[in-house]
PDB file of C-alpha atoms in Angstrom:
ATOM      1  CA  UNK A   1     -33.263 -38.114 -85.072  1.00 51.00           C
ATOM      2  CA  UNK A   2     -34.981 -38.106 -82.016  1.00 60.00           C
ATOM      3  CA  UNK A   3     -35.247 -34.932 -79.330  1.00 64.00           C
ATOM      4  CA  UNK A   4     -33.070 -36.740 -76.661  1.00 63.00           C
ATOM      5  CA  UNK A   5     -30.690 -38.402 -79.404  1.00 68.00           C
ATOM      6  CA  UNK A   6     -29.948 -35.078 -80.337  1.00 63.00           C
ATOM      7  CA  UNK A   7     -29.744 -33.332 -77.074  1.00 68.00           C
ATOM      8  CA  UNK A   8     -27.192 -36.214 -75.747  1.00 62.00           C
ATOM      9  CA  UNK A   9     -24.880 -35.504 -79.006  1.00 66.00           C
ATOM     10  CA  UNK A  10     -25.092 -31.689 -78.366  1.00 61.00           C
ATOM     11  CA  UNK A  11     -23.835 -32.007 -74.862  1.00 63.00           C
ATOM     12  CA  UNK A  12     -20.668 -33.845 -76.852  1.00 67.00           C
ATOM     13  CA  UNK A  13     -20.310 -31.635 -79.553  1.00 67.00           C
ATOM     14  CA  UNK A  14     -21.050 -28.056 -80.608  1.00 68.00           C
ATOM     15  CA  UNK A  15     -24.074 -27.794 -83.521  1.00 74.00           C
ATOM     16  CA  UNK A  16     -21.451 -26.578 -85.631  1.00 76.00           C
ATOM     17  CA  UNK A  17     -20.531 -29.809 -85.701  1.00 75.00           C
ATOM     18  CA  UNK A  18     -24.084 -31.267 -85.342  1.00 70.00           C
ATOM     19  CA  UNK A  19     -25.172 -29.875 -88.578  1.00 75.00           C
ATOM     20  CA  UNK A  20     -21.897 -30.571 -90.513  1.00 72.00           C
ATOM     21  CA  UNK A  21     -22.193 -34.242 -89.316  1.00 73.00           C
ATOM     22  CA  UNK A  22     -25.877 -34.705 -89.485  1.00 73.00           C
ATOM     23  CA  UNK A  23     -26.890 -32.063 -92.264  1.00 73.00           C
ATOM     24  CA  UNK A  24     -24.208 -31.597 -94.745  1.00 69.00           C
ATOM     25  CA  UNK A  25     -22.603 -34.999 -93.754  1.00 70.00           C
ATOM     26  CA  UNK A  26     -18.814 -33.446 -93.916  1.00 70.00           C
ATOM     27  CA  UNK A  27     -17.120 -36.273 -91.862  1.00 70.00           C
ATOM     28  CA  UNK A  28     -13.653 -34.992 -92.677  1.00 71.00           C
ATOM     29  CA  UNK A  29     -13.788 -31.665 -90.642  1.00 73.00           C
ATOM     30  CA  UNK A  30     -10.649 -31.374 -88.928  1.00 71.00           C
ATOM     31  CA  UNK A  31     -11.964 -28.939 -86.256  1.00 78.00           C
ATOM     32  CA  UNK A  32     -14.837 -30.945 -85.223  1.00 79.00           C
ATOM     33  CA  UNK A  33     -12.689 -33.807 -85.249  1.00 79.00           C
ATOM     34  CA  UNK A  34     -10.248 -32.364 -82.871  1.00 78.00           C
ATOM     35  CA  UNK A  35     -13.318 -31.298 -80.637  1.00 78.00           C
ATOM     36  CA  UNK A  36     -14.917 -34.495 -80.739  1.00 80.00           C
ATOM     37  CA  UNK A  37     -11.014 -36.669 -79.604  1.00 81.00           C
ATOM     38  CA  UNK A  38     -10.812 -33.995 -76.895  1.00 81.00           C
ATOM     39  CA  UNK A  39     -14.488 -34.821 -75.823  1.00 80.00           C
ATOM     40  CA  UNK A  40     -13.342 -38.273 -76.157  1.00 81.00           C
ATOM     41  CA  UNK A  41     -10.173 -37.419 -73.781  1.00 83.00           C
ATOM     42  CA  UNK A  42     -11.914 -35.432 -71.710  1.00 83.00           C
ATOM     43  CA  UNK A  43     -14.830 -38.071 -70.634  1.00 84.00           C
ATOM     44  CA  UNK A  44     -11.785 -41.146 -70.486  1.00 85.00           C
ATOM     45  CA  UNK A  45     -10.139 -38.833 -68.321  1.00 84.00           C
ATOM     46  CA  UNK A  46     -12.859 -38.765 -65.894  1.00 86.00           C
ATOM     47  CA  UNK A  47     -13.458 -42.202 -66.075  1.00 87.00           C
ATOM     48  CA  UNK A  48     -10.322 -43.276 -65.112  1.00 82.00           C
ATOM     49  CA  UNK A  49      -9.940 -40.781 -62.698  1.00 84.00           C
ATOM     50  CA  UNK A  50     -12.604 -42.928 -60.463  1.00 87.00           C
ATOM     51  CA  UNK A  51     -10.229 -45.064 -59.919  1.00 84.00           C
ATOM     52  CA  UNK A  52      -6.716 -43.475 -60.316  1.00 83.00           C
ATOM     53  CA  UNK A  53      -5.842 -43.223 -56.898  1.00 88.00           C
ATOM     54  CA  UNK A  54      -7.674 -46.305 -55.682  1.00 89.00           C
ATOM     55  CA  UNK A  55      -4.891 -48.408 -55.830  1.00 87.00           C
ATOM     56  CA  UNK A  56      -2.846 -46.449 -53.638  1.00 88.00           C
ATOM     57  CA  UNK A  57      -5.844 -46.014 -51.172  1.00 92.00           C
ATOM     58  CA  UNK A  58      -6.013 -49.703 -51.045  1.00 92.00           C
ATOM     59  CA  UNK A  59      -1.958 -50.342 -50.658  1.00 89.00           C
ATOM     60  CA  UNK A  60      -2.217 -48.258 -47.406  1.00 90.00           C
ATOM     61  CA  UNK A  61      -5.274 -50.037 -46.179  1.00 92.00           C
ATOM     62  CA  UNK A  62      -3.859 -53.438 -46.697  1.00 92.00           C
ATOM     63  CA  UNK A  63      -0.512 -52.995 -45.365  1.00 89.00           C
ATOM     64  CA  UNK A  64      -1.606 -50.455 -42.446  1.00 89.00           C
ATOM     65  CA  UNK A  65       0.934 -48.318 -43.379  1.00 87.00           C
ATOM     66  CA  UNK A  66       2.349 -45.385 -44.881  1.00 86.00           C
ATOM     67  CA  UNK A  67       5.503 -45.398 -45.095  1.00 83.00           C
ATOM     68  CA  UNK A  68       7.370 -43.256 -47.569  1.00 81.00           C
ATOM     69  CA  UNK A  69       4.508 -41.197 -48.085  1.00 85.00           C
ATOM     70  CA  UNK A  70       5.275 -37.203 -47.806  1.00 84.00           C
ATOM     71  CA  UNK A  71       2.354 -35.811 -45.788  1.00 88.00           C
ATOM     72  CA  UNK A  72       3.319 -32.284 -47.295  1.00 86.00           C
ATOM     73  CA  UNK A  73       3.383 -33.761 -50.616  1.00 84.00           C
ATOM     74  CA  UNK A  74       0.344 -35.418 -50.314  1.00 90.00           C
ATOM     75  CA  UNK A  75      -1.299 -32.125 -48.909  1.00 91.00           C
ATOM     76  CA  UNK A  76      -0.086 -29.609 -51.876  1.00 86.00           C
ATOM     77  CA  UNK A  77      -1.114 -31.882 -53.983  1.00 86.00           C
ATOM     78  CA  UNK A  78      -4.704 -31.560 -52.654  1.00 93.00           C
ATOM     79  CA  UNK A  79      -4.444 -28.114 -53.062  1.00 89.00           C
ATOM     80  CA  UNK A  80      -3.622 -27.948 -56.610  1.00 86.00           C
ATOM     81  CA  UNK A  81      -6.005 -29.985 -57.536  1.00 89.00           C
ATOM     82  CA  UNK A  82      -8.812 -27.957 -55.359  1.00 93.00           C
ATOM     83  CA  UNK A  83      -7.721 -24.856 -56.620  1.00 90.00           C
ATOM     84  CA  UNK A  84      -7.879 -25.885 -60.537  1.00 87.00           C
ATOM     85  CA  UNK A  85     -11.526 -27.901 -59.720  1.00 91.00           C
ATOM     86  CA  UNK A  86     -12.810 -24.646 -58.269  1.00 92.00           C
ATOM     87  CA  UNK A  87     -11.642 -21.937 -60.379  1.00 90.00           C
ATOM     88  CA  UNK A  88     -13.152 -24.289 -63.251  1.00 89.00           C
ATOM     89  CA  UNK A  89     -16.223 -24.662 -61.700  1.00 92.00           C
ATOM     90  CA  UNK A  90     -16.317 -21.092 -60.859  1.00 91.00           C
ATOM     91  CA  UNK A  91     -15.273 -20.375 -64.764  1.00 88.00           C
ATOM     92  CA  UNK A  92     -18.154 -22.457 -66.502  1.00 87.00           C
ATOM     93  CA  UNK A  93     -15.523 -24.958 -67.858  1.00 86.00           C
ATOM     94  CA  UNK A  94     -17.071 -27.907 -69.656  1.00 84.00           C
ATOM     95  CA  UNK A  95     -16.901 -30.444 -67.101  1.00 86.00           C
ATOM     96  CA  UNK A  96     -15.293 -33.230 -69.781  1.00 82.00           C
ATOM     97  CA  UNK A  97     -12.436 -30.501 -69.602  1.00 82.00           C
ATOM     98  CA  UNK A  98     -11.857 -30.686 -65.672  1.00 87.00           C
ATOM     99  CA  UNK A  99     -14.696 -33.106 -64.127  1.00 88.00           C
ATOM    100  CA  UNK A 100     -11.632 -35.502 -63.079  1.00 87.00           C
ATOM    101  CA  UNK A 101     -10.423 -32.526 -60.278  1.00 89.00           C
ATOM    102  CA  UNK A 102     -13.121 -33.683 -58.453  1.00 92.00           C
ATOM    103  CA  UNK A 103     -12.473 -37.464 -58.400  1.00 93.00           C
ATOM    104  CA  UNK A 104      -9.004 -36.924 -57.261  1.00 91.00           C
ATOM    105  CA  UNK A 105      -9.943 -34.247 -54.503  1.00 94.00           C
ATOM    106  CA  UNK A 106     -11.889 -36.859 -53.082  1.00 94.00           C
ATOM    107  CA  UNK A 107      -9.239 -39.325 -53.232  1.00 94.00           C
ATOM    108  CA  UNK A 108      -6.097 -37.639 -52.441  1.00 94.00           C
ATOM    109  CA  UNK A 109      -7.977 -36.176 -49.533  1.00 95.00           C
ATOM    110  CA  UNK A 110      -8.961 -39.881 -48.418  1.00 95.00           C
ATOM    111  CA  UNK A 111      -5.005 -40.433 -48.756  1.00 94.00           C
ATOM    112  CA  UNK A 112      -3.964 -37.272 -46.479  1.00 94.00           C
ATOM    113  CA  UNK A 113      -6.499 -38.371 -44.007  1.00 95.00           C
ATOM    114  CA  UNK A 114      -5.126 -41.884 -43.942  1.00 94.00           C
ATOM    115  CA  UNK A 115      -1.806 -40.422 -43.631  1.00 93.00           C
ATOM    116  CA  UNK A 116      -3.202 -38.780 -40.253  1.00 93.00           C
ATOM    117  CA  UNK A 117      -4.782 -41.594 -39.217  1.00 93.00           C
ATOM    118  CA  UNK A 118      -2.132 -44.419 -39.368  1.00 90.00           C
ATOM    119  CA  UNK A 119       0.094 -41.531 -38.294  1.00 83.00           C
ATOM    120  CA  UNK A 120      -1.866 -42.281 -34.766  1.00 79.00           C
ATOM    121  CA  UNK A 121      -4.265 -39.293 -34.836  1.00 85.00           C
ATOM    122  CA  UNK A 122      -8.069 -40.185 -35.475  1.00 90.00           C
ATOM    123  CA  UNK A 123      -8.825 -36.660 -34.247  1.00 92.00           C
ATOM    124  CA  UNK A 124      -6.768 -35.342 -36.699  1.00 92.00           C
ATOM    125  CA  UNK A 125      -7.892 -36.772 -39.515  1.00 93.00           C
ATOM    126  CA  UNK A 126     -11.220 -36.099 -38.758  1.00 94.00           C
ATOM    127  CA  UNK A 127     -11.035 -32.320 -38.448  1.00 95.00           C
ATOM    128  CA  UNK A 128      -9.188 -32.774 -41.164  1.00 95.00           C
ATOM    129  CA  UNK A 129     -12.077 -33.895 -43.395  1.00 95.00           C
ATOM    130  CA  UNK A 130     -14.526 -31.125 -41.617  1.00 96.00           C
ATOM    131  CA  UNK A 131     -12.152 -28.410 -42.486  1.00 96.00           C
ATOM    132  CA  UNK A 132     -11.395 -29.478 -46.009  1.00 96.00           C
ATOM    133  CA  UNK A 133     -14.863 -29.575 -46.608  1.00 95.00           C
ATOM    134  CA  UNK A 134     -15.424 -26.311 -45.136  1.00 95.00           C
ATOM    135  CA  UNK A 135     -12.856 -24.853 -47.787  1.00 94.00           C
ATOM    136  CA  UNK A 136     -14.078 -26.649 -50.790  1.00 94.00           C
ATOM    137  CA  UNK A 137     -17.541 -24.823 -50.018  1.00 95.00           C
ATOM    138  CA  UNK A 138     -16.035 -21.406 -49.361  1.00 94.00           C
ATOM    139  CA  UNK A 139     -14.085 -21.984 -52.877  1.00 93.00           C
ATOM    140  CA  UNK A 140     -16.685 -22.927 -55.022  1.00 92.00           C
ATOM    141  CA  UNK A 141     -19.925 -21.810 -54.158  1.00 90.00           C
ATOM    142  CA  UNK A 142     -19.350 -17.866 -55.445  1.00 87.00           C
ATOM    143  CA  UNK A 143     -18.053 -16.468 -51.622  1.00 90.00           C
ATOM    144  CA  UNK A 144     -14.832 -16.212 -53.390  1.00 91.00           C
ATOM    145  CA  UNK A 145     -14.410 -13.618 -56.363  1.00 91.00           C
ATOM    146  CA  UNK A 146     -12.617 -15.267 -59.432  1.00 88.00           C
ATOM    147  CA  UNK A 147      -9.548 -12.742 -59.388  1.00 88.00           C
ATOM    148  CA  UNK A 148      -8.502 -15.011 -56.182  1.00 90.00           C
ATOM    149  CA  UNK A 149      -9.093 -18.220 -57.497  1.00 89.00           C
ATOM    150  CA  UNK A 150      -7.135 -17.268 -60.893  1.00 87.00           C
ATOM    151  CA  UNK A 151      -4.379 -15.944 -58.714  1.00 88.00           C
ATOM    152  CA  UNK A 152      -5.103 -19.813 -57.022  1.00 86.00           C
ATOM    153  CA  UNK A 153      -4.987 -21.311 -59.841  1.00 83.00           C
ATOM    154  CA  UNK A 154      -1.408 -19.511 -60.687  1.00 85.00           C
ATOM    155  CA  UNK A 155      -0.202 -20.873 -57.610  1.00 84.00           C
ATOM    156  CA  UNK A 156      -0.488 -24.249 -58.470  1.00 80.00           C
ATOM    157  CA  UNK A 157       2.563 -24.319 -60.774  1.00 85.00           C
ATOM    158  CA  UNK A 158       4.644 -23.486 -57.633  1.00 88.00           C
ATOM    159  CA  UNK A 159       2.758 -26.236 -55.729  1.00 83.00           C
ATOM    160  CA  UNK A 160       2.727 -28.559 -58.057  1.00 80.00           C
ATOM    161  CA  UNK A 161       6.134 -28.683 -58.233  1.00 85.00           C
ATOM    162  CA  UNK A 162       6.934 -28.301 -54.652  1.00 86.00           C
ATOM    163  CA  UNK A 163       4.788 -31.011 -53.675  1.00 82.00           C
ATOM    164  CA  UNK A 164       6.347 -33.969 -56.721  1.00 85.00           C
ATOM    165  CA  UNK A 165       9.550 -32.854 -55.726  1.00 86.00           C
ATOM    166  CA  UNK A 166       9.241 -33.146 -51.863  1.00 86.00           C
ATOM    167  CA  UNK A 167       8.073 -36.627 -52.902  1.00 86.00           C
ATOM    168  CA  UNK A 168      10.867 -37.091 -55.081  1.00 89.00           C
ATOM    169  CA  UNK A 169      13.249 -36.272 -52.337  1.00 89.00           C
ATOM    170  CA  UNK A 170      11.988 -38.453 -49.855  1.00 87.00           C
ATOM    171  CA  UNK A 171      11.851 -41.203 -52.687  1.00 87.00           C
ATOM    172  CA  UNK A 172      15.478 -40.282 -52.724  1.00 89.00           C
ATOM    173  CA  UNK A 173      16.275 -40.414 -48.991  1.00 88.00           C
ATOM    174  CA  UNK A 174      14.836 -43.624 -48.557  1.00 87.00           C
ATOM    175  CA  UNK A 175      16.047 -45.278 -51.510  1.00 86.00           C
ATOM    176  CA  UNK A 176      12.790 -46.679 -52.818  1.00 85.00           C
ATOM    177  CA  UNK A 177       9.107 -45.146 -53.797  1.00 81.00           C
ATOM    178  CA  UNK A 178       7.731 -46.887 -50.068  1.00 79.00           C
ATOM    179  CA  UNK A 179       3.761 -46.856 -50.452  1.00 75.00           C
ATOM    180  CA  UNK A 180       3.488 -45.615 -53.819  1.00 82.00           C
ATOM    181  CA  UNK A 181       1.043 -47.016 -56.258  1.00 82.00           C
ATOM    182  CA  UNK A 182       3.195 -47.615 -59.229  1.00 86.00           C
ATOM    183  CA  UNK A 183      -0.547 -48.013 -61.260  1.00 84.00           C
ATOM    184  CA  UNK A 184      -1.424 -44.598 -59.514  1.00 82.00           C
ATOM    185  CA  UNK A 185       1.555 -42.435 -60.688  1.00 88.00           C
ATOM    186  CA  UNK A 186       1.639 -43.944 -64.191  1.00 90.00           C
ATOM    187  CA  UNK A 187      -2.265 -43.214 -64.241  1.00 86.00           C
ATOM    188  CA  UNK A 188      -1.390 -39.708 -63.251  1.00 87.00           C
ATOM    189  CA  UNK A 189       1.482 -39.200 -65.510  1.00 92.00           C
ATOM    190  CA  UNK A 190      -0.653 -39.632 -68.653  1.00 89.00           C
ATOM    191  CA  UNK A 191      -3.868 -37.875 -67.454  1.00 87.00           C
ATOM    192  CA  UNK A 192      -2.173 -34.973 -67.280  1.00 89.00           C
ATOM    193  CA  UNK A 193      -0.448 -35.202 -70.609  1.00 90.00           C
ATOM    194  CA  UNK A 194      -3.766 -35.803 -72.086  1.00 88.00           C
ATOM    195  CA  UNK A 195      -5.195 -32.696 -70.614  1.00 87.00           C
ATOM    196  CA  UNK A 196      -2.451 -30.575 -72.089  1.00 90.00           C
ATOM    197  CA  UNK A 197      -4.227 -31.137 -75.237  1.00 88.00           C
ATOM    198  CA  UNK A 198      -8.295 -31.012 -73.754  1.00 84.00           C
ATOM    199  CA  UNK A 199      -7.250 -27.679 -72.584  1.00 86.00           C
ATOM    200  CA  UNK A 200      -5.746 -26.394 -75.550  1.00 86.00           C
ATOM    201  CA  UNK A 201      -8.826 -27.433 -77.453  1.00 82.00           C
ATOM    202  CA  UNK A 202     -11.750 -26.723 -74.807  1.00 81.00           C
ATOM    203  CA  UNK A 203     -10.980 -23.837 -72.502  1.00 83.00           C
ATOM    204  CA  UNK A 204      -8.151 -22.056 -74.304  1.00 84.00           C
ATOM    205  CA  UNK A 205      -7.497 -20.799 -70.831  1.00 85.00           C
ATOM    206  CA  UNK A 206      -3.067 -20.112 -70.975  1.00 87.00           C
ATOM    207  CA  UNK A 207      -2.982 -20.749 -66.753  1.00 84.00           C
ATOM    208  CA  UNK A 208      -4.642 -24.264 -67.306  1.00 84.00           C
ATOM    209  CA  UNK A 209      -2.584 -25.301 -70.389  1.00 88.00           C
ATOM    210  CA  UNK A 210       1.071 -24.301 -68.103  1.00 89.00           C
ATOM    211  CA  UNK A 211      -0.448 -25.681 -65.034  1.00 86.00           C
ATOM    212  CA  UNK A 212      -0.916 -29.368 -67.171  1.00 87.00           C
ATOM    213  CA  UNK A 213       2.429 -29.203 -68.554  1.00 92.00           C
ATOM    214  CA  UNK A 214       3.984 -28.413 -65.154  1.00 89.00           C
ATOM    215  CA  UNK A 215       2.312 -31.289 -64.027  1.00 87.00           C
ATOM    216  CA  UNK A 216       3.507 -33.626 -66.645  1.00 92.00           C
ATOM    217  CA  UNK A 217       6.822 -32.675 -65.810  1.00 92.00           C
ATOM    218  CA  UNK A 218       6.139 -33.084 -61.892  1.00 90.00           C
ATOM    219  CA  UNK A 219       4.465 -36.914 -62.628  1.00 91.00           C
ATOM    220  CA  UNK A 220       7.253 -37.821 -65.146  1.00 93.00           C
ATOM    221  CA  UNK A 221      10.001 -37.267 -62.082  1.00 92.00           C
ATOM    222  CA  UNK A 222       7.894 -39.632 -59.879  1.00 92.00           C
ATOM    223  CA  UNK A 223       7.515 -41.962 -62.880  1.00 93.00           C
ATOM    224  CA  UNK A 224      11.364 -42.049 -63.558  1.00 93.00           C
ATOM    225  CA  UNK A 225      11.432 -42.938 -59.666  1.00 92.00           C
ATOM    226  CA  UNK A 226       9.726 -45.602 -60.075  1.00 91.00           C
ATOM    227  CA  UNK A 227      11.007 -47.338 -62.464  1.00 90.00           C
ATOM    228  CA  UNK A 228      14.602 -46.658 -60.967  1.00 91.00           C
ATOM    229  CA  UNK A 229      13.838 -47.648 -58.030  1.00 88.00           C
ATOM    230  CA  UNK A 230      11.713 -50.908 -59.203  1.00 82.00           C
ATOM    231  CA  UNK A 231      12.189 -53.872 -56.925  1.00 73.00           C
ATOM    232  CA  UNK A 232      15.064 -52.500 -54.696  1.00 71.00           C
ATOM    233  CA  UNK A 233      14.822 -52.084 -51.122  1.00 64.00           C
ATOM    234  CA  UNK A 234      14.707 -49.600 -49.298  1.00 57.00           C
ATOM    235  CA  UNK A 235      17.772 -47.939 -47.617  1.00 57.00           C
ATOM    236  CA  UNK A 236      16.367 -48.446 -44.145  1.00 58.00           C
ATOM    237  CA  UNK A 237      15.477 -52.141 -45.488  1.00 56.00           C
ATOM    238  CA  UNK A 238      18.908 -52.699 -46.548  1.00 52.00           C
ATOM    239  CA  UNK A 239      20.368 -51.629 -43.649  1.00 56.00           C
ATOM    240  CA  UNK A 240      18.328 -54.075 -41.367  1.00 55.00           C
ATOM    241  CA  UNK A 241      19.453 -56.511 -43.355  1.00 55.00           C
ATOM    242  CA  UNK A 242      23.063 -56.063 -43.091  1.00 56.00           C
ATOM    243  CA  UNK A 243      22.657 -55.805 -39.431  1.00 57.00           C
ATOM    244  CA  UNK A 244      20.460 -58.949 -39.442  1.00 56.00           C
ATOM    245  CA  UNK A 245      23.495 -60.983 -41.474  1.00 50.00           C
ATOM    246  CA  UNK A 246      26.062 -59.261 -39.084  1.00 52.00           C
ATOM    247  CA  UNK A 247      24.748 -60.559 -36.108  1.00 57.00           C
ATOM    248  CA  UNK A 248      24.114 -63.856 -37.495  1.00 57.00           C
ATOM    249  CA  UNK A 249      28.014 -64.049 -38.217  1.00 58.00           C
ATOM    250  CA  UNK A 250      28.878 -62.884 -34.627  1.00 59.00           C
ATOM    251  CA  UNK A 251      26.739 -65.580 -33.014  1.00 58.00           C
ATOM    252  CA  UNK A 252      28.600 -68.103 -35.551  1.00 56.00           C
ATOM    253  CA  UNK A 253      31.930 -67.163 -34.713  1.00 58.00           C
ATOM    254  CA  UNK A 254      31.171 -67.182 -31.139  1.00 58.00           C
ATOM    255  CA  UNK A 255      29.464 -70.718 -31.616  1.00 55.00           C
ATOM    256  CA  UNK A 256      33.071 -71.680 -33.114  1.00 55.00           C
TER     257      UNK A 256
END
């Protein structure tokens, strides 16, 4: 097997599992196995994650709005996400075990600055981006020690679930999931389910194995949403509608 052949396989999978596959030819061991369906995972993960959120980038876009989109939601969200994508980083993660942070920093942070934007602020989504940018840098490139970005990457379980259930509430309050990408929470849902398991078998790290399973949790509540909430309208909808038939039946009467 060639040089590059077998460099590309080693950045896969360990040369434990090189030699067992390629020297002793022992197909059926169960811990390379396991390493080479979380490698598997891992990379699908990322993949999709290039697109995950594109759909509800391109729902705002076309309709010009965000409506039923929480702001604060939206924003904790980012956070989490920065938090786990530096302290990885920072860590010497594999990247198939966290590389999809950094697709959907760059996407939820194109939502949040949408948010500002059709909100009526250009300004403010601008500094926005500059500032976000600003922190990503300070986060990852070694200004900040790894104690605080562990103790970052603790507080995303409180995020996390402050930030789904803000959006759950206002999902509530409205009646409906507004703006939401049905394709985008689904997406999201299973991701992080699958990286309950990449993280079990990759990093072994306990804060990034709770933080995934928090997160299932969190996605599965905006999941349940949707699919509750599929094809209604919205409360303020509803009532616009009533109002709409109401004064239709005064100007019928009066016509009588």
């Amino acid at each position: 097997m060639s040089d590059l052949s077998k460099t590309v396989l080693l950045s896969i999978i360990s040369e434990k599992c090189y030699d067992k596959y390629f020297f002793e030819y022992d197909f059926f061991d169960g811990d390379c196995f396991k390493a080479i369906v979380s490698k598997g995972l891992g990379f699908g993960i990322i993949a999709g994650s290039l697109l995950v959120k594109v759909p509800q980038i391109l729902k705002i876009l076309n309709n010009k709005s965000v409506e039923g989109i929480n702001l604060f939601s939206v924003l904790l969200d980012l956070f989490a996400i920065t938090f786990h994508m530096s302290y990885s980083f920072v860590r010497g993660f594999p990247f198939s075990s966290w590389g999809d942070g950094t697709f959907l920093a760059l996407q939820t942070a194109t939502i949040a600055a949408l948010i500002l934007f059709y909100g009526g602020s250009a300004l403010k989504s601008s500094l926005f981006v500059l500032v976000y940018s600003g922190v990503c840098y300070v986060l990852m490139s070694g200004m900040t020690p790894v104690d605080y970005l562990w103790s970052a990457q603790a507080l995303n379980i409180p995020i996390l679930v402050t930030g789904k259930l803000s959006q759950a509430f206002t999902n509530y309050k409205n009646g409906s999931t507004g703006q939401l990408s049905a394709a985008t929470c689904f997406m999201l849902f299973a991701g992080s389910l699958a990286r309950i398991f990449t993280s079990v078998q990759e990093t072994g790290d306990f804060m990034m194995i709770l933080t995934y399973s928090v997160s299932s949790f969190a996605n599965g509540v905006i999941v349940a949403q949707l699919l509750y909430y599929w094809n209604k309208p919205s409360k303020k909808k509803a009532t616009q509608k009533q109002t709409k038939h109401a004064t239709k039946s005064k100007k019928a009467k009066k016509a009588d």
